[in-house]
């Protein structure tokens, strides 16, 4: 029987997480498939009672240090591969914005044919108008500088073969979605509406969207650098072969600024003591129910 492991990073979002788990339990009863739950507790400060929520085949990884959702996902992936937890994996957020009902659609797809990866591409977002506009700008900036249109986040399905391809890539430590886009081809897509959080306010601030955008670009740092040079050559020719043309200078300084931030982020991750290869050392305890 096929075994699917659902990986959910969580930081203090326990009410939302357990509302999702209840929905997953209902899906498990309808589907003829074995589903494990792997929760990566990213060093939450809010205490919770494991025994209060009795979900079968649930693994809790409690991290010593808070590392953020991307690194928590990478830690969950490394642990799942090490423990041989399944032959298919679904990664999703624990705040309720990723609709658990889509799990049934994923299972339906992988039952009918062999699929390496499925991304849940967002149709609608429910943030403020300004945030939505900035997010669309982020998507276009990524497209122009990488030629990758990454309209999906963490919510996705990976086969065992696909997850083995990315689990050793250093880029996974920076950004999950761009790592999938960079290393996995021929991905299936499911268009889905991004829901509102079940409770509470969205945790992503404007500065976090800015950092998130550049972290995604950092995965493609070499490609961004080459494409930036290409754009500079184009602009130089377009603006009358004049280095002092104001529009050429604006293009030059903008691309220099973008590449500087990208390489600063890359150096920051490179110099971090906790890396992908030793991330399992950040696990404080493991509980299995």
mmCIF file of C-alpha atoms in Angstrom:
data_model
loop_
_atom_site.group_PDB
_atom_site.id
_atom_site.type_symbol
_atom_site.label_atom_id
_atom_site.label_comp_id
_atom_site.label_asym_id
_atom_site.label_seq_id
_atom_site.Cartn_x
_atom_site.Cartn_y
_atom_site.Cartn_z
ATOM 1 C CA UNK A 1 0.000 0.000 0.000
ATOM 2 C CA UNK A 2 1.229 3.491 -0.863
ATOM 3 C CA UNK A 3 2.336 5.550 2.147
ATOM 4 C CA UNK A 4 1.985 9.347 2.087
ATOM 5 C CA UNK A 5 3.660 11.513 4.723
ATOM 6 C CA UNK A 6 2.294 15.033 5.259
ATOM 7 C CA UNK A 7 4.939 17.451 6.572
ATOM 8 C CA UNK A 8 3.634 20.496 8.480
ATOM 9 C CA UNK A 9 5.924 23.127 10.030
ATOM 10 C CA UNK A 10 4.321 24.934 12.960
ATOM 11 C CA UNK A 11 5.211 27.879 15.182
ATOM 12 C CA UNK A 12 2.587 28.618 17.849
ATOM 13 C CA UNK A 13 -0.268 27.928 15.403
ATOM 14 C CA UNK A 14 -1.590 24.958 17.414
ATOM 15 C CA UNK A 15 -5.360 25.703 17.163
ATOM 16 C CA UNK A 16 -5.083 26.101 13.383
ATOM 17 C CA UNK A 17 -2.885 23.027 13.029
ATOM 18 C CA UNK A 18 -5.235 20.759 14.933
ATOM 19 C CA UNK A 19 -8.231 22.036 12.953
ATOM 20 C CA UNK A 20 -6.311 20.947 9.834
ATOM 21 C CA UNK A 21 -5.481 17.565 11.360
ATOM 22 C CA UNK A 22 -9.173 16.911 12.023
ATOM 23 C CA UNK A 23 -9.885 17.522 8.328
ATOM 24 C CA UNK A 24 -7.007 15.240 7.347
ATOM 25 C CA UNK A 25 -8.422 12.505 9.600
ATOM 26 C CA UNK A 26 -11.688 12.640 7.646
ATOM 27 C CA UNK A 27 -9.783 12.392 4.356
ATOM 28 C CA UNK A 28 -7.797 9.403 5.641
ATOM 29 C CA UNK A 29 -11.004 7.498 6.341
ATOM 30 C CA UNK A 30 -12.283 8.055 2.793
ATOM 31 C CA UNK A 31 -9.038 7.241 0.974
ATOM 32 C CA UNK A 32 -7.569 3.756 0.630
ATOM 33 C CA UNK A 33 -4.124 5.036 1.381
ATOM 34 C CA UNK A 34 -1.891 5.145 4.450
ATOM 35 C CA UNK A 35 -1.129 8.679 5.664
ATOM 36 C CA UNK A 36 1.497 9.646 8.233
ATOM 37 C CA UNK A 37 1.656 13.112 9.790
ATOM 38 C CA UNK A 38 5.062 14.698 10.471
ATOM 39 C CA UNK A 39 4.771 17.918 12.491
ATOM 40 C CA UNK A 40 7.906 20.047 12.782
ATOM 41 C CA UNK A 41 7.518 22.193 15.891
ATOM 42 C CA UNK A 42 9.790 25.159 15.181
ATOM 43 C CA UNK A 43 10.596 25.799 18.845
ATOM 44 C CA UNK A 44 7.143 27.199 19.631
ATOM 45 C CA UNK A 45 6.847 29.401 22.698
ATOM 46 C CA UNK A 46 3.189 28.466 23.268
ATOM 47 C CA UNK A 47 2.816 25.258 25.240
ATOM 48 C CA UNK A 48 0.367 22.577 24.125
ATOM 49 C CA UNK A 49 -0.832 19.192 25.305
ATOM 50 C CA UNK A 50 0.044 16.340 22.929
ATOM 51 C CA UNK A 51 -2.401 13.988 24.626
ATOM 52 C CA UNK A 52 -5.297 16.350 24.017
ATOM 53 C CA UNK A 53 -5.004 15.743 20.280
ATOM 54 C CA UNK A 54 -5.018 12.031 19.547
ATOM 55 C CA UNK A 55 -4.203 11.582 15.867
ATOM 56 C CA UNK A 56 -2.920 8.226 14.683
ATOM 57 C CA UNK A 57 0.443 7.879 12.951
ATOM 58 C CA UNK A 58 1.580 11.354 14.043
ATOM 59 C CA UNK A 59 5.244 12.267 14.581
ATOM 60 C CA UNK A 60 6.278 15.461 16.394
ATOM 61 C CA UNK A 61 9.782 16.824 15.810
ATOM 62 C CA UNK A 62 10.510 19.449 18.451
ATOM 63 C CA UNK A 63 13.352 21.752 17.385
ATOM 64 C CA UNK A 64 15.804 23.275 19.850
ATOM 65 C CA UNK A 65 16.139 26.547 17.959
ATOM 66 C CA UNK A 66 13.597 28.502 15.929
ATOM 67 C CA UNK A 67 14.757 28.439 12.300
ATOM 68 C CA UNK A 68 11.744 29.602 10.255
ATOM 69 C CA UNK A 69 9.347 27.642 8.077
ATOM 70 C CA UNK A 70 11.739 26.993 5.165
ATOM 71 C CA UNK A 71 14.424 25.413 7.343
ATOM 72 C CA UNK A 72 11.775 23.579 9.378
ATOM 73 C CA UNK A 73 10.465 22.025 6.143
ATOM 74 C CA UNK A 74 14.006 21.061 5.115
ATOM 75 C CA UNK A 75 14.535 19.448 8.534
ATOM 76 C CA UNK A 76 11.286 17.514 8.176
ATOM 77 C CA UNK A 77 12.310 16.308 4.713
ATOM 78 C CA UNK A 78 15.746 15.170 5.924
ATOM 79 C CA UNK A 79 14.179 13.307 8.849
ATOM 80 C CA UNK A 80 11.490 11.677 6.682
ATOM 81 C CA UNK A 81 14.100 10.440 4.191
ATOM 82 C CA UNK A 82 16.367 9.134 6.957
ATOM 83 C CA UNK A 83 13.522 7.205 8.598
ATOM 84 C CA UNK A 84 12.064 6.010 5.252
ATOM 85 C CA UNK A 85 8.643 7.387 6.141
ATOM 86 C CA UNK A 86 6.910 6.898 2.804
ATOM 87 C CA UNK A 87 6.983 6.859 -0.975
ATOM 88 C CA UNK A 88 5.178 10.189 -1.372
ATOM 89 C CA UNK A 89 5.227 13.457 0.568
ATOM 90 C CA UNK A 90 2.869 16.416 0.893
ATOM 91 C CA UNK A 91 4.231 19.656 2.322
ATOM 92 C CA UNK A 92 1.785 22.290 3.555
ATOM 93 C CA UNK A 93 1.528 25.201 5.981
ATOM 94 C CA UNK A 94 -0.233 24.778 9.315
ATOM 95 C CA UNK A 95 -2.218 28.040 9.462
ATOM 96 C CA UNK A 96 -5.160 26.922 7.305
ATOM 97 C CA UNK A 97 -4.298 28.991 4.224
ATOM 98 C CA UNK A 98 -3.435 25.744 2.415
ATOM 99 C CA UNK A 99 -6.751 23.982 1.884
ATOM 100 C CA UNK A 100 -6.513 20.366 3.219
ATOM 101 C CA UNK A 101 -9.436 19.362 0.958
ATOM 102 C CA UNK A 102 -6.949 19.533 -1.943
ATOM 103 C CA UNK A 103 -5.193 16.467 -0.493
ATOM 104 C CA UNK A 104 -7.978 14.339 -2.006
ATOM 105 C CA UNK A 105 -7.232 15.846 -5.451
ATOM 106 C CA UNK A 106 -3.529 15.102 -5.021
ATOM 107 C CA UNK A 107 -4.250 11.490 -4.072
ATOM 108 C CA UNK A 108 -6.604 11.117 -7.050
ATOM 109 C CA UNK A 109 -3.873 12.337 -9.415
ATOM 110 C CA UNK A 110 -1.101 10.098 -8.099
ATOM 111 C CA UNK A 111 -3.386 7.049 -8.131
ATOM 112 C CA UNK A 112 -4.042 7.427 -11.862
ATOM 113 C CA UNK A 113 -0.469 7.916 -13.045
ATOM 114 C CA UNK A 114 3.141 8.159 -11.909
ATOM 115 C CA UNK A 115 3.839 11.775 -10.960
ATOM 116 C CA UNK A 116 7.072 13.179 -9.567
ATOM 117 C CA UNK A 117 5.814 16.527 -8.321
ATOM 118 C CA UNK A 118 2.596 18.518 -7.986
ATOM 119 C CA UNK A 119 2.514 22.217 -7.130
ATOM 120 C CA UNK A 120 -0.563 24.008 -5.804
ATOM 121 C CA UNK A 121 -0.620 27.205 -7.847
ATOM 122 C CA UNK A 122 -2.459 30.088 -6.197
ATOM 123 C CA UNK A 123 -5.416 31.679 -7.957
ATOM 124 C CA UNK A 124 -6.528 34.184 -5.320
ATOM 125 C CA UNK A 125 -4.900 35.675 -2.222
ATOM 126 C CA UNK A 126 -6.864 37.219 0.650
ATOM 127 C CA UNK A 127 -4.307 39.712 1.969
ATOM 128 C CA UNK A 128 -4.658 43.483 1.711
ATOM 129 C CA UNK A 129 -4.706 45.131 -1.719
ATOM 130 C CA UNK A 130 -1.186 46.563 -1.201
ATOM 131 C CA UNK A 131 0.224 43.215 -0.089
ATOM 132 C CA UNK A 132 -1.354 41.477 -3.116
ATOM 133 C CA UNK A 133 0.153 44.072 -5.489
ATOM 134 C CA UNK A 134 3.591 43.674 -3.894
ATOM 135 C CA UNK A 135 3.286 39.898 -4.183
ATOM 136 C CA UNK A 136 2.510 40.171 -7.910
ATOM 137 C CA UNK A 137 5.547 42.462 -8.314
ATOM 138 C CA UNK A 138 7.628 39.812 -6.528
ATOM 139 C CA UNK A 139 6.396 37.165 -8.998
ATOM 140 C CA UNK A 140 7.207 39.357 -12.013
ATOM 141 C CA UNK A 141 10.636 40.286 -10.632
ATOM 142 C CA UNK A 142 11.419 36.598 -10.140
ATOM 143 C CA UNK A 143 10.234 35.834 -13.681
ATOM 144 C CA UNK A 144 12.344 38.584 -15.291
ATOM 145 C CA UNK A 145 15.491 37.677 -13.354
ATOM 146 C CA UNK A 146 15.252 33.863 -13.381
ATOM 147 C CA UNK A 147 12.775 32.988 -16.180
ATOM 148 C CA UNK A 148 10.877 30.949 -13.535
ATOM 149 C CA UNK A 149 7.274 31.872 -12.715
ATOM 150 C CA UNK A 150 6.899 30.487 -9.187
ATOM 151 C CA UNK A 151 3.237 30.932 -8.337
ATOM 152 C CA UNK A 152 3.249 28.350 -5.572
ATOM 153 C CA UNK A 153 4.468 28.191 -2.017
ATOM 154 C CA UNK A 154 5.049 25.302 0.327
ATOM 155 C CA UNK A 155 1.876 23.375 -0.530
ATOM 156 C CA UNK A 156 2.998 20.611 -2.888
ATOM 157 C CA UNK A 157 3.422 16.875 -3.449
ATOM 158 C CA UNK A 158 6.759 15.140 -4.081
ATOM 159 C CA UNK A 159 7.368 11.502 -4.929
ATOM 160 C CA UNK A 160 10.167 9.628 -3.161
ATOM 161 C CA UNK A 161 12.336 10.022 -6.277
ATOM 162 C CA UNK A 162 11.711 13.792 -6.409
ATOM 163 C CA UNK A 163 12.351 14.382 -2.724
ATOM 164 C CA UNK A 164 15.632 12.461 -2.940
ATOM 165 C CA UNK A 165 16.737 14.865 -5.685
ATOM 166 C CA UNK A 166 16.225 17.989 -3.566
ATOM 167 C CA UNK A 167 16.968 16.729 -0.044
ATOM 168 C CA UNK A 168 20.721 17.121 -0.509
ATOM 169 C CA UNK A 169 20.586 20.458 -2.358
ATOM 170 C CA UNK A 170 21.947 23.326 -0.261
ATOM 171 C CA UNK A 171 19.350 25.635 -1.842
ATOM 172 C CA UNK A 172 16.630 23.785 0.077
ATOM 173 C CA UNK A 173 17.917 25.496 3.232
ATOM 174 C CA UNK A 174 17.097 28.904 1.694
ATOM 175 C CA UNK A 175 13.789 28.489 -0.129
ATOM 176 C CA UNK A 176 11.683 25.380 -0.714
ATOM 177 C CA UNK A 177 9.560 26.567 -3.655
ATOM 178 C CA UNK A 178 12.446 27.889 -5.754
ATOM 179 C CA UNK A 179 14.442 24.708 -5.073
ATOM 180 C CA UNK A 180 11.558 22.691 -6.552
ATOM 181 C CA UNK A 181 11.367 25.059 -9.517
ATOM 182 C CA UNK A 182 15.133 24.858 -10.096
ATOM 183 C CA UNK A 183 15.694 21.107 -9.837
ATOM 184 C CA UNK A 184 12.389 19.410 -10.734
ATOM 185 C CA UNK A 185 11.007 19.475 -14.264
ATOM 186 C CA UNK A 186 7.658 18.312 -15.662
ATOM 187 C CA UNK A 187 5.658 19.257 -12.594
ATOM 188 C CA UNK A 188 1.881 18.822 -12.527
ATOM 189 C CA UNK A 189 -0.134 21.853 -11.405
ATOM 190 C CA UNK A 190 -3.364 22.190 -9.476
ATOM 191 C CA UNK A 191 -4.896 25.676 -9.385
ATOM 192 C CA UNK A 192 -6.226 26.379 -5.928
ATOM 193 C CA UNK A 193 -7.552 29.295 -3.923
ATOM 194 C CA UNK A 194 -5.391 30.331 -0.998
ATOM 195 C CA UNK A 195 -7.725 30.387 1.999
ATOM 196 C CA UNK A 196 -7.813 32.761 4.948
ATOM 197 C CA UNK A 197 -6.110 31.685 8.138
ATOM 198 C CA UNK A 198 -8.452 29.634 10.318
ATOM 199 C CA UNK A 199 -7.769 32.030 13.187
ATOM 200 C CA UNK A 200 -5.405 34.903 13.944
ATOM 201 C CA UNK A 201 -3.708 37.385 11.629
ATOM 202 C CA UNK A 202 -1.251 36.664 8.826
ATOM 203 C CA UNK A 203 2.297 36.550 10.167
ATOM 204 C CA UNK A 204 4.036 37.723 6.989
ATOM 205 C CA UNK A 205 4.922 41.415 7.178
ATOM 206 C CA UNK A 206 6.030 43.616 4.279
ATOM 207 C CA UNK A 207 9.703 43.323 5.198
ATOM 208 C CA UNK A 208 9.297 39.542 5.389
ATOM 209 C CA UNK A 209 7.860 39.487 1.855
ATOM 210 C CA UNK A 210 10.888 41.529 0.750
ATOM 211 C CA UNK A 211 13.287 39.053 2.388
ATOM 212 C CA UNK A 212 11.282 36.079 1.087
ATOM 213 C CA UNK A 213 11.482 37.444 -2.465
ATOM 214 C CA UNK A 214 15.249 37.888 -2.356
ATOM 215 C CA UNK A 215 15.773 34.526 -0.672
ATOM 216 C CA UNK A 216 13.980 32.913 -3.629
ATOM 217 C CA UNK A 217 16.202 34.864 -6.020
ATOM 218 C CA UNK A 218 19.292 33.768 -4.059
ATOM 219 C CA UNK A 219 18.631 30.163 -5.088
ATOM 220 C CA UNK A 220 19.236 31.330 -8.693
ATOM 221 C CA UNK A 221 22.115 33.702 -7.816
ATOM 222 C CA UNK A 222 24.398 32.724 -10.727
ATOM 223 C CA UNK A 223 21.553 32.803 -13.234
ATOM 224 C CA UNK A 224 20.356 36.189 -11.936
ATOM 225 C CA UNK A 225 23.879 37.585 -12.326
ATOM 226 C CA UNK A 226 24.163 36.397 -15.947
ATOM 227 C CA UNK A 227 20.653 37.626 -16.845
ATOM 228 C CA UNK A 228 21.448 40.995 -15.203
ATOM 229 C CA UNK A 229 24.489 41.389 -17.472
ATOM 230 C CA UNK A 230 22.281 40.522 -20.451
ATOM 231 C CA UNK A 231 19.778 43.247 -19.451
ATOM 232 C CA UNK A 232 22.607 45.766 -19.012
ATOM 233 C CA UNK A 233 23.921 45.033 -22.494
ATOM 234 C CA UNK A 234 20.409 45.426 -23.902
ATOM 235 C CA UNK A 235 19.835 48.704 -22.080
ATOM 236 C CA UNK A 236 23.259 50.024 -23.135
ATOM 237 C CA UNK A 237 22.386 49.402 -26.775
ATOM 238 C CA UNK A 238 18.834 50.653 -26.374
ATOM 239 C CA UNK A 239 19.902 53.907 -24.717
ATOM 240 C CA UNK A 240 22.216 55.040 -27.523
ATOM 241 C CA UNK A 241 25.420 53.331 -26.303
ATOM 242 C CA UNK A 242 25.795 55.944 -23.604
ATOM 243 C CA UNK A 243 27.110 54.996 -20.164
ATOM 244 C CA UNK A 244 25.889 58.326 -18.782
ATOM 245 C CA UNK A 245 22.304 57.993 -19.961
ATOM 246 C CA UNK A 246 20.063 58.396 -16.890
ATOM 247 C CA UNK A 247 17.956 55.334 -17.737
ATOM 248 C CA UNK A 248 20.997 53.147 -18.254
ATOM 249 C CA UNK A 249 22.412 54.330 -14.919
ATOM 250 C CA UNK A 250 19.107 53.586 -13.163
ATOM 251 C CA UNK A 251 19.099 50.083 -14.679
ATOM 252 C CA UNK A 252 22.714 49.568 -13.648
ATOM 253 C CA UNK A 253 22.201 50.677 -10.039
ATOM 254 C CA UNK A 254 18.948 48.722 -9.667
ATOM 255 C CA UNK A 255 20.496 45.468 -10.926
ATOM 256 C CA UNK A 256 23.612 46.064 -8.814
ATOM 257 C CA UNK A 257 21.433 46.623 -5.738
ATOM 258 C CA UNK A 258 19.433 43.428 -6.385
ATOM 259 C CA UNK A 259 22.536 41.300 -6.952
ATOM 260 C CA UNK A 260 24.229 42.744 -3.855
ATOM 261 C CA UNK A 261 21.306 41.734 -1.641
ATOM 262 C CA UNK A 262 21.152 38.277 -3.237
ATOM 263 C CA UNK A 263 24.829 37.589 -2.606
ATOM 264 C CA UNK A 264 24.607 39.015 0.921
ATOM 265 C CA UNK A 265 21.803 36.546 1.676
ATOM 266 C CA UNK A 266 23.825 33.714 0.105
ATOM 267 C CA UNK A 267 26.870 34.551 2.257
ATOM 268 C CA UNK A 268 24.670 34.775 5.369
ATOM 269 C CA UNK A 269 23.281 31.269 4.806
ATOM 270 C CA UNK A 270 26.727 29.936 3.878
ATOM 271 C CA UNK A 271 28.265 31.218 7.132
ATOM 272 C CA UNK A 272 25.432 29.974 9.341
ATOM 273 C CA UNK A 273 26.548 27.265 11.782
ATOM 274 C CA UNK A 274 23.344 25.286 11.331
ATOM 275 C CA UNK A 275 23.196 23.955 7.768
ATOM 276 C CA UNK A 276 21.190 21.413 5.814
ATOM 277 C CA UNK A 277 23.663 18.565 6.310
ATOM 278 C CA UNK A 278 23.601 18.893 10.122
ATOM 279 C CA UNK A 279 20.028 20.179 10.614
ATOM 280 C CA UNK A 280 18.888 16.998 12.391
ATOM 281 C CA UNK A 281 21.130 18.019 15.307
ATOM 282 C CA UNK A 282 18.609 20.795 15.944
ATOM 283 C CA UNK A 283 15.961 18.229 16.934
ATOM 284 C CA UNK A 284 15.372 18.420 20.673
ATOM 285 C CA UNK A 285 12.917 15.544 21.009
ATOM 286 C CA UNK A 286 10.667 13.262 18.987
ATOM 287 C CA UNK A 287 7.206 12.134 20.054
ATOM 288 C CA UNK A 288 5.242 9.469 18.197
ATOM 289 C CA UNK A 289 1.506 8.772 18.575
#
